[in-house]
Amino acid sequence: MESIQTTRALSFKPNTLSFVREQVNINSPTRINEAIDLLIQWIQKQNHFIKKDFSREYLERCVIISKGSVERAKRKMEKSYTFRTLMPELLQFSNPRDLMKEYEGSIINFVLPQLTDGHDRVYVMRNCGQKFTSFTNYYKFLLMMCEYFQAKDYNNGVIGVFDYIDANVLEIVKTINIVEARQLITIVTEGFSLRLKGLHFMTSSKAIDTLVSILKQALSEKLAQRIHVHRDHTSLKEHIPLEILPIEYGGKEKSMYKLQDDLIDELESPDFMDHLREMQTARTDESKRHTDNYNEVIIGMPGSFRTLSVD
């Protein structure tokens, strides 16, 4: 990959490509190509993989997300294939605009086009809802966005901002399906291997302690320590440059409503919808997988059990 293509939703700094590669110690073309070649060779040997053809750009992003480690990239791909097969409910996508219709007037979510000084991507969700029936479609939208990041973005990590200042947090906690939420977190952190740099929650509600407790049950100790709770918007600028935030947060970026429209336009574009349909074939044929390998990948996955061998 010689350059990164900007989109309606994503822009990059002039040195993003070189900066991110340097962070994972894979900044020479030779090392990058060697890593991609090794990953291609490994994929071809996986008899239980149904899809085996990927662009070199896609595989480079897999290596970058995996901190330059081919072995980590292998584990990431193994799990992403497996999750698409065993947790299809959250990973079978429909039109993104239709998914978000359920939350009109309650949830606005978008990505900041500009990266932070550290080349991190920022995702923002503002929730002002008072009552909900389910978050399933929102989770599907999030995972569709993760597919988009994997296909189009190039960053040094992701920062999540969850604005619950005007929301009924207690109702949110009551609505959350714990198993479904854990599946979502597992897919995001292990299947897509998003490098979460921070999770920022904004609310003055005491119910946030319960929500954070739920999240910590599914996150590693390292990631759990990256959760921050803010009582208002003012302290957010200590973590994210004010100028890249939308005007509603005192920044210089376009309105959050336009940013959401830009993201949805990207997700429902013919090009990306074709990519999603192709990625639906990135699944496993479990009849061809070795049992030992199955146990290694699946143990600990929400709602799953280790296979047993009885003498």
PDB file of C-alpha atoms in Angstrom:
ATOM      1  CA  MET A   1       0.000   0.000   0.000  1.00  0.00           C
ATOM      2  CA  GLU A   2       1.566   3.286  -1.118  1.00  0.00           C
ATOM      3  CA  SER A   3      -1.165   5.670   0.028  1.00  0.00           C
ATOM      4  CA  ILE A   4      -4.438   5.763   1.966  1.00  0.00           C
ATOM      5  CA  GLN A   5      -7.622   6.774   0.211  1.00  0.00           C
ATOM      6  CA  THR A   6      -9.795   9.294   2.030  1.00  0.00           C
ATOM      7  CA  THR A   7     -13.560   8.776   2.161  1.00  0.00           C
ATOM      8  CA  ARG A   8     -16.577  10.905   3.071  1.00  0.00           C
ATOM      9  CA  ALA A   9     -16.199   9.715   6.662  1.00  0.00           C
ATOM     10  CA  LEU A  10     -12.435   9.285   7.043  1.00  0.00           C
ATOM     11  CA  SER A  11      -9.480  11.543   6.430  1.00  0.00           C
ATOM     12  CA  PHE A  12      -5.823  11.088   7.298  1.00  0.00           C
ATOM     13  CA  LYS A  13      -2.746  13.113   8.101  1.00  0.00           C
ATOM     14  CA  PRO A  14       0.009  13.336   5.447  1.00  0.00           C
ATOM     15  CA  ASN A  15       2.254  11.060   7.531  1.00  0.00           C
ATOM     16  CA  THR A  16      -0.374   8.623   8.866  1.00  0.00           C
ATOM     17  CA  LEU A  17       0.868   5.688   6.796  1.00  0.00           C
ATOM     18  CA  SER A  18       4.484   6.002   7.928  1.00  0.00           C
ATOM     19  CA  PHE A  19       3.594   6.959  11.514  1.00  0.00           C
ATOM     20  CA  VAL A  20       1.299   3.968  12.134  1.00  0.00           C
ATOM     21  CA  ARG A  21       3.750   1.545  10.519  1.00  0.00           C
ATOM     22  CA  GLU A  22       6.547   2.860  12.724  1.00  0.00           C
ATOM     23  CA  GLN A  23       4.442   2.308  15.848  1.00  0.00           C
ATOM     24  CA  VAL A  24       4.257  -1.429  15.085  1.00  0.00           C
ATOM     25  CA  ASN A  25       7.883  -1.720  13.886  1.00  0.00           C
ATOM     26  CA  ILE A  26       6.981  -2.706  10.358  1.00  0.00           C
ATOM     27  CA  ASN A  27       7.883   0.436   8.454  1.00  0.00           C
ATOM     28  CA  SER A  28       9.863  -0.918   5.505  1.00  0.00           C
ATOM     29  CA  PRO A  29       8.140  -2.145   2.309  1.00  0.00           C
ATOM     30  CA  THR A  30      10.138  -5.379   2.505  1.00  0.00           C
ATOM     31  CA  ARG A  31       8.914  -6.227   6.021  1.00  0.00           C
ATOM     32  CA  ILE A  32       5.328  -5.342   5.153  1.00  0.00           C
ATOM     33  CA  ASN A  33       5.349  -7.540   2.049  1.00  0.00           C
ATOM     34  CA  GLU A  34       6.991 -10.404   3.935  1.00  0.00           C
ATOM     35  CA  ALA A  35       4.287 -10.240   6.611  1.00  0.00           C
ATOM     36  CA  ILE A  36       1.500 -10.198   4.006  1.00  0.00           C
ATOM     37  CA  ASP A  37       3.074 -13.119   2.105  1.00  0.00           C
ATOM     38  CA  LEU A  38       3.306 -15.191   5.303  1.00  0.00           C
ATOM     39  CA  LEU A  39      -0.343 -14.458   6.091  1.00  0.00           C
ATOM     40  CA  ILE A  40      -1.440 -15.447   2.579  1.00  0.00           C
ATOM     41  CA  GLN A  41       0.488 -18.731   2.817  1.00  0.00           C
ATOM     42  CA  TRP A  42      -1.128 -19.514   6.176  1.00  0.00           C
ATOM     43  CA  ILE A  43      -4.654 -18.731   4.937  1.00  0.00           C
ATOM     44  CA  GLN A  44      -4.253 -21.112   2.007  1.00  0.00           C
ATOM     45  CA  LYS A  45      -3.422 -23.940   4.432  1.00  0.00           C
ATOM     46  CA  GLN A  46      -6.572 -23.483   6.552  1.00  0.00           C
ATOM     47  CA  ASN A  47      -8.877 -26.189   5.223  1.00  0.00           C
ATOM     48  CA  HIS A  48     -11.792 -24.960   7.338  1.00  0.00           C
ATOM     49  CA  PHE A  49     -11.667 -21.432   5.862  1.00  0.00           C
ATOM     50  CA  ILE A  50     -14.288 -20.990   3.139  1.00  0.00           C
ATOM     51  CA  LYS A  51     -12.968 -17.663   1.779  1.00  0.00           C
ATOM     52  CA  LYS A  52      -9.256 -17.507   1.035  1.00  0.00           C
ATOM     53  CA  ASP A  53      -8.810 -14.531  -1.271  1.00  0.00           C
ATOM     54  CA  PHE A  54      -8.134 -11.084   0.164  1.00  0.00           C
ATOM     55  CA  SER A  55      -6.513  -7.972  -1.228  1.00  0.00           C
ATOM     56  CA  ARG A  56      -3.022  -7.182   0.008  1.00  0.00           C
ATOM     57  CA  GLU A  57      -4.357  -3.860   1.339  1.00  0.00           C
ATOM     58  CA  TYR A  58      -6.903  -5.701   3.497  1.00  0.00           C
ATOM     59  CA  LEU A  59      -4.254  -8.078   4.830  1.00  0.00           C
ATOM     60  CA  GLU A  60      -1.860  -5.208   5.557  1.00  0.00           C
ATOM     61  CA  ARG A  61      -4.543  -3.642   7.728  1.00  0.00           C
ATOM     62  CA  CYS A  62      -4.932  -6.985   9.524  1.00  0.00           C
ATOM     63  CA  VAL A  63      -1.213  -6.975  10.298  1.00  0.00           C
ATOM     64  CA  ILE A  64      -1.250  -3.319  11.389  1.00  0.00           C
ATOM     65  CA  ILE A  65      -4.242  -3.876  13.694  1.00  0.00           C
ATOM     66  CA  SER A  66      -2.345  -6.852  15.108  1.00  0.00           C
ATOM     67  CA  LYS A  67       0.578  -4.581  16.059  1.00  0.00           C
ATOM     68  CA  GLY A  68       2.749  -5.877  13.237  1.00  0.00           C
ATOM     69  CA  SER A  69       2.600  -9.487  14.427  1.00  0.00           C
ATOM     70  CA  VAL A  70       1.738 -12.132  11.831  1.00  0.00           C
ATOM     71  CA  GLU A  71       0.893 -14.605  14.612  1.00  0.00           C
ATOM     72  CA  ARG A  72      -1.592 -12.153  16.126  1.00  0.00           C
ATOM     73  CA  ALA A  73      -3.044 -11.529  12.664  1.00  0.00           C
ATOM     74  CA  LYS A  74      -3.575 -15.275  12.273  1.00  0.00           C
ATOM     75  CA  ARG A  75      -5.425 -15.463  15.595  1.00  0.00           C
ATOM     76  CA  LYS A  76      -7.505 -12.425  14.655  1.00  0.00           C
ATOM     77  CA  MET A  77      -8.547 -13.969  11.331  1.00  0.00           C
ATOM     78  CA  GLU A  78      -9.239 -17.343  12.949  1.00  0.00           C
ATOM     79  CA  LYS A  79     -11.569 -15.737  15.444  1.00  0.00           C
ATOM     80  CA  SER A  80     -13.276 -13.426  12.952  1.00  0.00           C
ATOM     81  CA  TYR A  81     -14.053 -16.418  10.695  1.00  0.00           C
ATOM     82  CA  THR A  82     -15.338 -18.405  13.650  1.00  0.00           C
ATOM     83  CA  PHE A  83     -17.490 -15.603  15.045  1.00  0.00           C
ATOM     84  CA  ARG A  84     -19.187 -15.098  11.673  1.00  0.00           C
ATOM     85  CA  THR A  85     -20.045 -18.788  11.713  1.00  0.00           C
ATOM     86  CA  LEU A  86     -21.081 -19.245  15.339  1.00  0.00           C
ATOM     87  CA  MET A  87     -22.554 -15.815  16.123  1.00  0.00           C
ATOM     88  CA  PRO A  88     -24.349 -14.934  12.867  1.00  0.00           C
ATOM     89  CA  GLU A  89     -27.157 -13.013  14.580  1.00  0.00           C
ATOM     90  CA  LEU A  90     -24.961  -9.946  15.108  1.00  0.00           C
ATOM     91  CA  LEU A  91     -22.878 -10.332  11.960  1.00  0.00           C
ATOM     92  CA  GLN A  92     -25.581 -10.654   9.310  1.00  0.00           C
ATOM     93  CA  PHE A  93     -26.020  -7.090   8.152  1.00  0.00           C
ATOM     94  CA  SER A  94     -28.868  -5.201   6.546  1.00  0.00           C
ATOM     95  CA  ASN A  95     -29.117  -1.615   5.359  1.00  0.00           C
ATOM     96  CA  PRO A  96     -27.416   0.614   7.966  1.00  0.00           C
ATOM     97  CA  ARG A  97     -30.035   3.343   7.637  1.00  0.00           C
ATOM     98  CA  ASP A  98     -32.761   0.802   8.413  1.00  0.00           C
ATOM     99  CA  LEU A  99     -30.820  -0.427  11.464  1.00  0.00           C
ATOM    100  CA  MET A 100     -30.697   3.066  12.943  1.00  0.00           C
ATOM    101  CA  LYS A 101     -34.346   3.968  12.262  1.00  0.00           C
ATOM    102  CA  GLU A 102     -35.316   2.294  15.533  1.00  0.00           C
ATOM    103  CA  TYR A 103     -33.202   4.859  17.403  1.00  0.00           C
ATOM    104  CA  GLU A 104     -34.231   8.062  15.609  1.00  0.00           C
ATOM    105  CA  GLY A 105     -34.428  10.856  18.137  1.00  0.00           C
ATOM    106  CA  SER A 106     -32.484   8.791  20.671  1.00  0.00           C
ATOM    107  CA  ILE A 107     -29.081   7.785  19.306  1.00  0.00           C
ATOM    108  CA  ILE A 108     -26.704   9.665  17.037  1.00  0.00           C
ATOM    109  CA  ASN A 109     -23.367   8.018  16.278  1.00  0.00           C
ATOM    110  CA  PHE A 110     -20.520   9.013  14.015  1.00  0.00           C
ATOM    111  CA  VAL A 111     -16.755   8.969  13.567  1.00  0.00           C
ATOM    112  CA  LEU A 112     -14.578  12.061  13.570  1.00  0.00           C
ATOM    113  CA  PRO A 113     -13.054  12.476  10.100  1.00  0.00           C
ATOM    114  CA  GLN A 114      -9.801  13.867  11.481  1.00  0.00           C
ATOM    115  CA  LEU A 115      -7.418  11.726  13.495  1.00  0.00           C
ATOM    116  CA  THR A 116      -6.007  12.798  16.855  1.00  0.00           C
ATOM    117  CA  ASP A 117      -2.387  13.939  17.131  1.00  0.00           C
ATOM    118  CA  GLY A 118      -1.526  10.316  17.914  1.00  0.00           C
ATOM    119  CA  HIS A 119      -3.338   9.168  14.741  1.00  0.00           C
ATOM    120  CA  ASP A 120      -6.196   7.581  16.714  1.00  0.00           C
ATOM    121  CA  ARG A 121      -9.711   7.357  15.276  1.00  0.00           C
ATOM    122  CA  VAL A 122     -12.547   8.676  17.466  1.00  0.00           C
ATOM    123  CA  TYR A 123     -16.046   7.196  17.500  1.00  0.00           C
ATOM    124  CA  VAL A 124     -18.810   9.172  19.246  1.00  0.00           C
ATOM    125  CA  MET A 125     -22.265   7.999  20.286  1.00  0.00           C
ATOM    126  CA  ARG A 126     -24.743  10.479  21.814  1.00  0.00           C
ATOM    127  CA  ASN A 127     -27.698   8.807  23.495  1.00  0.00           C
ATOM    128  CA  CYS A 128     -30.569  10.978  24.718  1.00  0.00           C
ATOM    129  CA  GLY A 129     -33.171   8.207  24.875  1.00  0.00           C
ATOM    130  CA  GLN A 130     -35.462   7.671  27.843  1.00  0.00           C
ATOM    131  CA  LYS A 131     -36.770   4.174  27.046  1.00  0.00           C
ATOM    132  CA  PHE A 132     -35.593   1.309  24.812  1.00  0.00           C
ATOM    133  CA  THR A 133     -36.748  -2.152  23.816  1.00  0.00           C
ATOM    134  CA  SER A 134     -33.492  -3.564  22.417  1.00  0.00           C
ATOM    135  CA  PHE A 135     -29.980  -2.581  21.351  1.00  0.00           C
ATOM    136  CA  THR A 136     -29.536  -5.439  18.855  1.00  0.00           C
ATOM    137  CA  ASN A 137     -29.775  -3.267  15.745  1.00  0.00           C
ATOM    138  CA  TYR A 138     -27.390  -0.719  17.254  1.00  0.00           C
ATOM    139  CA  TYR A 139     -24.890  -3.521  17.901  1.00  0.00           C
ATOM    140  CA  LYS A 140     -25.248  -4.654  14.282  1.00  0.00           C
ATOM    141  CA  PHE A 141     -24.561  -1.106  13.129  1.00  0.00           C
ATOM    142  CA  LEU A 142     -21.441  -0.959  15.325  1.00  0.00           C
ATOM    143  CA  LEU A 143     -20.113  -4.201  13.864  1.00  0.00           C
ATOM    144  CA  MET A 144     -20.829  -2.989  10.342  1.00  0.00           C
ATOM    145  CA  MET A 145     -18.748   0.064  11.210  1.00  0.00           C
ATOM    146  CA  CYS A 146     -15.963  -2.234  12.443  1.00  0.00           C
ATOM    147  CA  GLU A 147     -15.999  -3.975   9.049  1.00  0.00           C
ATOM    148  CA  TYR A 148     -15.704  -0.526   7.488  1.00  0.00           C
ATOM    149  CA  PHE A 149     -12.714   0.348   9.692  1.00  0.00           C
ATOM    150  CA  GLN A 150     -11.064  -2.932   8.716  1.00  0.00           C
ATOM    151  CA  ALA A 151     -11.595  -2.246   5.007  1.00  0.00           C
ATOM    152  CA  LYS A 152     -10.998   1.515   4.813  1.00  0.00           C
ATOM    153  CA  ASP A 153      -9.301   2.979   7.888  1.00  0.00           C
ATOM    154  CA  TYR A 154      -5.653   3.176   8.902  1.00  0.00           C
ATOM    155  CA  ASN A 155      -5.162   4.294  12.480  1.00  0.00           C
ATOM    156  CA  ASN A 156      -3.053   3.830  15.580  1.00  0.00           C
ATOM    157  CA  GLY A 157      -6.052   2.921  17.734  1.00  0.00           C
ATOM    158  CA  VAL A 158      -9.680   3.774  18.425  1.00  0.00           C
ATOM    159  CA  ILE A 159     -11.147   6.008  21.121  1.00  0.00           C
ATOM    160  CA  GLY A 160     -14.813   5.563  21.998  1.00  0.00           C
ATOM    161  CA  VAL A 161     -16.920   8.403  23.417  1.00  0.00           C
ATOM    162  CA  PHE A 162     -20.373   7.578  24.816  1.00  0.00           C
ATOM    163  CA  ASP A 163     -22.413  10.653  25.712  1.00  0.00           C
ATOM    164  CA  TYR A 164     -25.237   9.792  28.122  1.00  0.00           C
ATOM    165  CA  ILE A 165     -25.657  13.313  29.561  1.00  0.00           C
ATOM    166  CA  ASP A 166     -29.310  13.516  28.449  1.00  0.00           C
ATOM    167  CA  ALA A 167     -30.120   9.779  28.585  1.00  0.00           C
ATOM    168  CA  ASN A 168     -31.901   7.664  31.157  1.00  0.00           C
ATOM    169  CA  VAL A 169     -28.924   5.467  32.039  1.00  0.00           C
ATOM    170  CA  LEU A 170     -30.972   3.262  34.357  1.00  0.00           C
ATOM    171  CA  GLU A 171     -33.302   2.373  31.460  1.00  0.00           C
ATOM    172  CA  ILE A 172     -30.266   1.629  29.295  1.00  0.00           C
ATOM    173  CA  VAL A 173     -28.919  -0.766  31.920  1.00  0.00           C
ATOM    174  CA  LYS A 174     -32.329  -2.475  32.187  1.00  0.00           C
ATOM    175  CA  THR A 175     -32.480  -2.939  28.407  1.00  0.00           C
ATOM    176  CA  ILE A 176     -29.020  -4.452  27.956  1.00  0.00           C
ATOM    177  CA  ASN A 177     -28.958  -8.176  27.227  1.00  0.00           C
ATOM    178  CA  ILE A 178     -25.812  -9.278  29.077  1.00  0.00           C
ATOM    179  CA  VAL A 179     -24.984 -12.240  26.806  1.00  0.00           C
ATOM    180  CA  GLU A 180     -25.511 -10.161  23.667  1.00  0.00           C
ATOM    181  CA  ALA A 181     -23.373  -7.329  25.052  1.00  0.00           C
ATOM    182  CA  ARG A 182     -20.564  -9.735  25.886  1.00  0.00           C
ATOM    183  CA  GLN A 183     -20.751 -11.217  22.395  1.00  0.00           C
ATOM    184  CA  LEU A 184     -20.482  -7.727  20.919  1.00  0.00           C
ATOM    185  CA  ILE A 185     -17.421  -6.878  23.006  1.00  0.00           C
ATOM    186  CA  THR A 186     -15.781 -10.212  22.173  1.00  0.00           C
ATOM    187  CA  ILE A 187     -16.301  -9.702  18.435  1.00  0.00           C
ATOM    188  CA  VAL A 188     -14.997  -6.121  18.579  1.00  0.00           C
ATOM    189  CA  THR A 189     -11.903  -6.827  20.705  1.00  0.00           C
ATOM    190  CA  GLU A 190     -10.979 -10.310  19.460  1.00  0.00           C
ATOM    191  CA  GLY A 191     -12.595 -10.715  16.032  1.00  0.00           C
ATOM    192  CA  PHE A 192     -11.859  -7.234  14.704  1.00  0.00           C
ATOM    193  CA  SER A 193      -9.069  -6.694  17.239  1.00  0.00           C
ATOM    194  CA  LEU A 194      -9.806  -2.998  17.519  1.00  0.00           C
ATOM    195  CA  ARG A 195      -7.020  -1.381  19.499  1.00  0.00           C
ATOM    196  CA  LEU A 196      -9.132   0.480  22.032  1.00  0.00           C
ATOM    197  CA  LYS A 197      -7.134   3.380  23.479  1.00  0.00           C
ATOM    198  CA  GLY A 198      -9.906   4.665  25.725  1.00  0.00           C
ATOM    199  CA  LEU A 199     -13.625   4.416  26.484  1.00  0.00           C
ATOM    200  CA  HIS A 200     -15.098   7.687  27.717  1.00  0.00           C
ATOM    201  CA  PHE A 201     -18.575   7.820  29.275  1.00  0.00           C
ATOM    202  CA  MET A 202     -20.267  11.132  29.997  1.00  0.00           C
ATOM    203  CA  THR A 203     -23.095  11.243  32.533  1.00  0.00           C
ATOM    204  CA  SER A 204     -23.895  12.420  36.034  1.00  0.00           C
ATOM    205  CA  SER A 205     -26.152   9.397  36.648  1.00  0.00           C
ATOM    206  CA  LYS A 206     -25.118   7.001  39.400  1.00  0.00           C
ATOM    207  CA  ALA A 207     -26.408   4.151  37.220  1.00  0.00           C
ATOM    208  CA  ILE A 208     -23.218   4.489  35.157  1.00  0.00           C
ATOM    209  CA  ASP A 209     -21.443   2.423  37.831  1.00  0.00           C
ATOM    210  CA  THR A 210     -23.656  -0.549  36.957  1.00  0.00           C
ATOM    211  CA  LEU A 211     -23.080  -0.087  33.227  1.00  0.00           C
ATOM    212  CA  VAL A 212     -19.310   0.108  33.700  1.00  0.00           C
ATOM    213  CA  SER A 213     -19.439  -3.007  35.898  1.00  0.00           C
ATOM    214  CA  ILE A 214     -21.171  -4.905  33.062  1.00  0.00           C
ATOM    215  CA  LEU A 215     -18.510  -3.797  30.603  1.00  0.00           C
ATOM    216  CA  LYS A 216     -15.635  -4.733  32.878  1.00  0.00           C
ATOM    217  CA  GLN A 217     -16.932  -8.304  33.081  1.00  0.00           C
ATOM    218  CA  ALA A 218     -16.302  -8.667  29.338  1.00  0.00           C
ATOM    219  CA  LEU A 219     -13.129  -6.597  29.010  1.00  0.00           C
ATOM    220  CA  SER A 220      -9.582  -7.572  29.843  1.00  0.00           C
ATOM    221  CA  GLU A 221      -8.090  -5.930  32.927  1.00  0.00           C
ATOM    222  CA  LYS A 222      -5.910  -3.795  30.668  1.00  0.00           C
ATOM    223  CA  LEU A 223      -8.892  -2.477  28.701  1.00  0.00           C
ATOM    224  CA  ALA A 224     -11.023  -2.058  31.819  1.00  0.00           C
ATOM    225  CA  GLN A 225      -8.432   0.389  33.125  1.00  0.00           C
ATOM    226  CA  ARG A 226      -9.001   2.543  30.035  1.00  0.00           C
ATOM    227  CA  ILE A 227     -12.596   3.348  31.003  1.00  0.00           C
ATOM    228  CA  HIS A 228     -13.119   6.965  32.041  1.00  0.00           C
ATOM    229  CA  VAL A 229     -16.308   8.560  33.383  1.00  0.00           C
ATOM    230  CA  HIS A 230     -16.896  12.283  32.888  1.00  0.00           C
ATOM    231  CA  ARG A 231     -19.673  14.200  34.650  1.00  0.00           C
ATOM    232  CA  ASP A 232     -19.965  16.686  31.777  1.00  0.00           C
ATOM    233  CA  HIS A 233     -18.424  17.586  28.401  1.00  0.00           C
ATOM    234  CA  THR A 234     -15.761  19.951  29.675  1.00  0.00           C
ATOM    235  CA  SER A 235     -13.079  17.381  30.516  1.00  0.00           C
ATOM    236  CA  LEU A 236     -13.341  15.639  27.127  1.00  0.00           C
ATOM    237  CA  LYS A 237     -10.920  18.141  25.583  1.00  0.00           C
ATOM    238  CA  GLU A 238      -8.210  16.758  27.883  1.00  0.00           C
ATOM    239  CA  HIS A 239      -8.330  13.533  25.832  1.00  0.00           C
ATOM    240  CA  ILE A 240      -9.450  14.663  22.366  1.00  0.00           C
ATOM    241  CA  PRO A 241      -8.369  17.869  20.560  1.00  0.00           C
ATOM    242  CA  LEU A 242     -11.228  20.338  20.656  1.00  0.00           C
ATOM    243  CA  GLU A 243     -10.820  21.376  17.024  1.00  0.00           C
ATOM    244  CA  ILE A 244     -11.620  17.910  15.624  1.00  0.00           C
ATOM    245  CA  LEU A 245     -14.900  17.642  17.581  1.00  0.00           C
ATOM    246  CA  PRO A 246     -18.240  18.650  15.978  1.00  0.00           C
ATOM    247  CA  ILE A 247     -19.702  22.078  16.606  1.00  0.00           C
ATOM    248  CA  GLU A 248     -22.162  20.668  19.161  1.00  0.00           C
ATOM    249  CA  TYR A 249     -19.171  19.871  21.394  1.00  0.00           C
ATOM    250  CA  GLY A 250     -17.505  23.242  20.903  1.00  0.00           C
ATOM    251  CA  GLY A 251     -15.265  22.030  18.084  1.00  0.00           C
ATOM    252  CA  LYS A 252     -14.666  23.129  14.494  1.00  0.00           C
ATOM    253  CA  GLU A 253     -15.861  19.971  12.716  1.00  0.00           C
ATOM    254  CA  LYS A 254     -19.200  19.868  10.903  1.00  0.00           C
ATOM    255  CA  SER A 255     -22.416  19.035  12.753  1.00  0.00           C
ATOM    256  CA  MET A 256     -22.745  15.590  14.321  1.00  0.00           C
ATOM    257  CA  TYR A 257     -25.905  15.054  12.256  1.00  0.00           C
ATOM    258  CA  LYS A 258     -23.951  15.574   9.032  1.00  0.00           C
ATOM    259  CA  LEU A 259     -21.163  13.324  10.330  1.00  0.00           C
ATOM    260  CA  GLN A 260     -23.688  10.555  10.972  1.00  0.00           C
ATOM    261  CA  ASP A 261     -25.151  11.006   7.491  1.00  0.00           C
ATOM    262  CA  ASP A 262     -21.656  10.789   5.990  1.00  0.00           C
ATOM    263  CA  LEU A 263     -20.961   7.546   7.874  1.00  0.00           C
ATOM    264  CA  ILE A 264     -24.262   5.955   6.861  1.00  0.00           C
ATOM    265  CA  ASP A 265     -23.746   7.059   3.243  1.00  0.00           C
ATOM    266  CA  GLU A 266     -20.402   5.270   3.289  1.00  0.00           C
ATOM    267  CA  LEU A 267     -21.789   2.116   4.892  1.00  0.00           C
ATOM    268  CA  GLU A 268     -24.657   1.832   2.383  1.00  0.00           C
ATOM    269  CA  SER A 269     -22.545   2.674  -0.683  1.00  0.00           C
ATOM    270  CA  PRO A 270     -22.625  -0.024  -3.418  1.00  0.00           C
ATOM    271  CA  ASP A 271     -18.882  -0.562  -3.054  1.00  0.00           C
ATOM    272  CA  PHE A 272     -19.015  -1.250   0.676  1.00  0.00           C
ATOM    273  CA  MET A 273     -22.227  -3.302   0.488  1.00  0.00           C
ATOM    274  CA  ASP A 274     -20.478  -5.523  -2.079  1.00  0.00           C
ATOM    275  CA  HIS A 275     -17.577  -5.852   0.361  1.00  0.00           C
ATOM    276  CA  LEU A 276     -19.957  -6.862   3.160  1.00  0.00           C
ATOM    277  CA  ARG A 277     -21.590  -9.518   0.988  1.00  0.00           C
ATOM    278  CA  GLU A 278     -18.155 -10.883   0.134  1.00  0.00           C
ATOM    279  CA  MET A 279     -17.124 -10.930   3.808  1.00  0.00           C
ATOM    280  CA  GLN A 280     -20.203 -12.981   4.661  1.00  0.00           C
ATOM    281  CA  THR A 281     -18.355 -15.883   3.006  1.00  0.00           C
ATOM    282  CA  ALA A 282     -15.389 -15.427   5.393  1.00  0.00           C
ATOM    283  CA  ARG A 283     -16.687 -18.232   7.579  1.00  0.00           C
ATOM    284  CA  THR A 284     -15.569 -21.676   8.655  1.00  0.00           C
ATOM    285  CA  ASP A 285     -16.613 -25.156   7.665  1.00  0.00           C
ATOM    286  CA  GLU A 286     -16.535 -26.654  11.159  1.00  0.00           C
ATOM    287  CA  SER A 287     -16.554 -30.214   9.789  1.00  0.00           C
ATOM    288  CA  LYS A 288     -13.018 -29.578   8.518  1.00  0.00           C
ATOM    289  CA  ARG A 289     -11.604 -28.069  11.703  1.00  0.00           C
ATOM    290  CA  HIS A 290      -9.403 -30.018  14.120  1.00  0.00           C
ATOM    291  CA  THR A 291     -10.996 -30.398  17.564  1.00  0.00           C
ATOM    292  CA  ASP A 292      -7.902 -29.081  19.360  1.00  0.00           C
ATOM    293  CA  ASN A 293      -8.027 -25.945  17.248  1.00  0.00           C
ATOM    294  CA  TYR A 294     -11.736 -25.513  17.983  1.00  0.00           C
ATOM    295  CA  ASN A 295     -11.134 -25.675  21.733  1.00  0.00           C
ATOM    296  CA  GLU A 296      -8.297 -23.142  21.511  1.00  0.00           C
ATOM    297  CA  VAL A 297     -10.393 -20.611  19.568  1.00  0.00           C
ATOM    298  CA  ILE A 298     -13.810 -21.046  21.158  1.00  0.00           C
ATOM    299  CA  ILE A 299     -13.180 -21.612  24.867  1.00  0.00           C
ATOM    300  CA  GLY A 300     -14.334 -18.567  26.785  1.00  0.00           C
ATOM    301  CA  MET A 301     -16.604 -17.301  24.021  1.00  0.00           C
ATOM    302  CA  PRO A 302     -19.949 -16.150  25.464  1.00  0.00           C
ATOM    303  CA  GLY A 303     -22.560 -18.888  25.293  1.00  0.00           C
ATOM    304  CA  SER A 304     -20.127 -21.587  24.163  1.00  0.00           C
ATOM    305  CA  PHE A 305     -18.765 -24.789  25.662  1.00  0.00           C
ATOM    306  CA  ARG A 306     -15.546 -26.714  25.293  1.00  0.00           C
ATOM    307  CA  THR A 307     -15.992 -29.966  23.394  1.00  0.00           C
ATOM    308  CA  LEU A 308     -15.565 -33.012  25.607  1.00  0.00           C
ATOM    309  CA  SER A 309     -13.736 -36.249  24.968  1.00  0.00           C
ATOM    310  CA  VAL A 310     -14.950 -39.166  27.062  1.00  0.00           C
ATOM    311  CA  ASP A 311     -12.907 -42.361  27.308  1.00  0.00           C
TER     312      ASP A 311
END
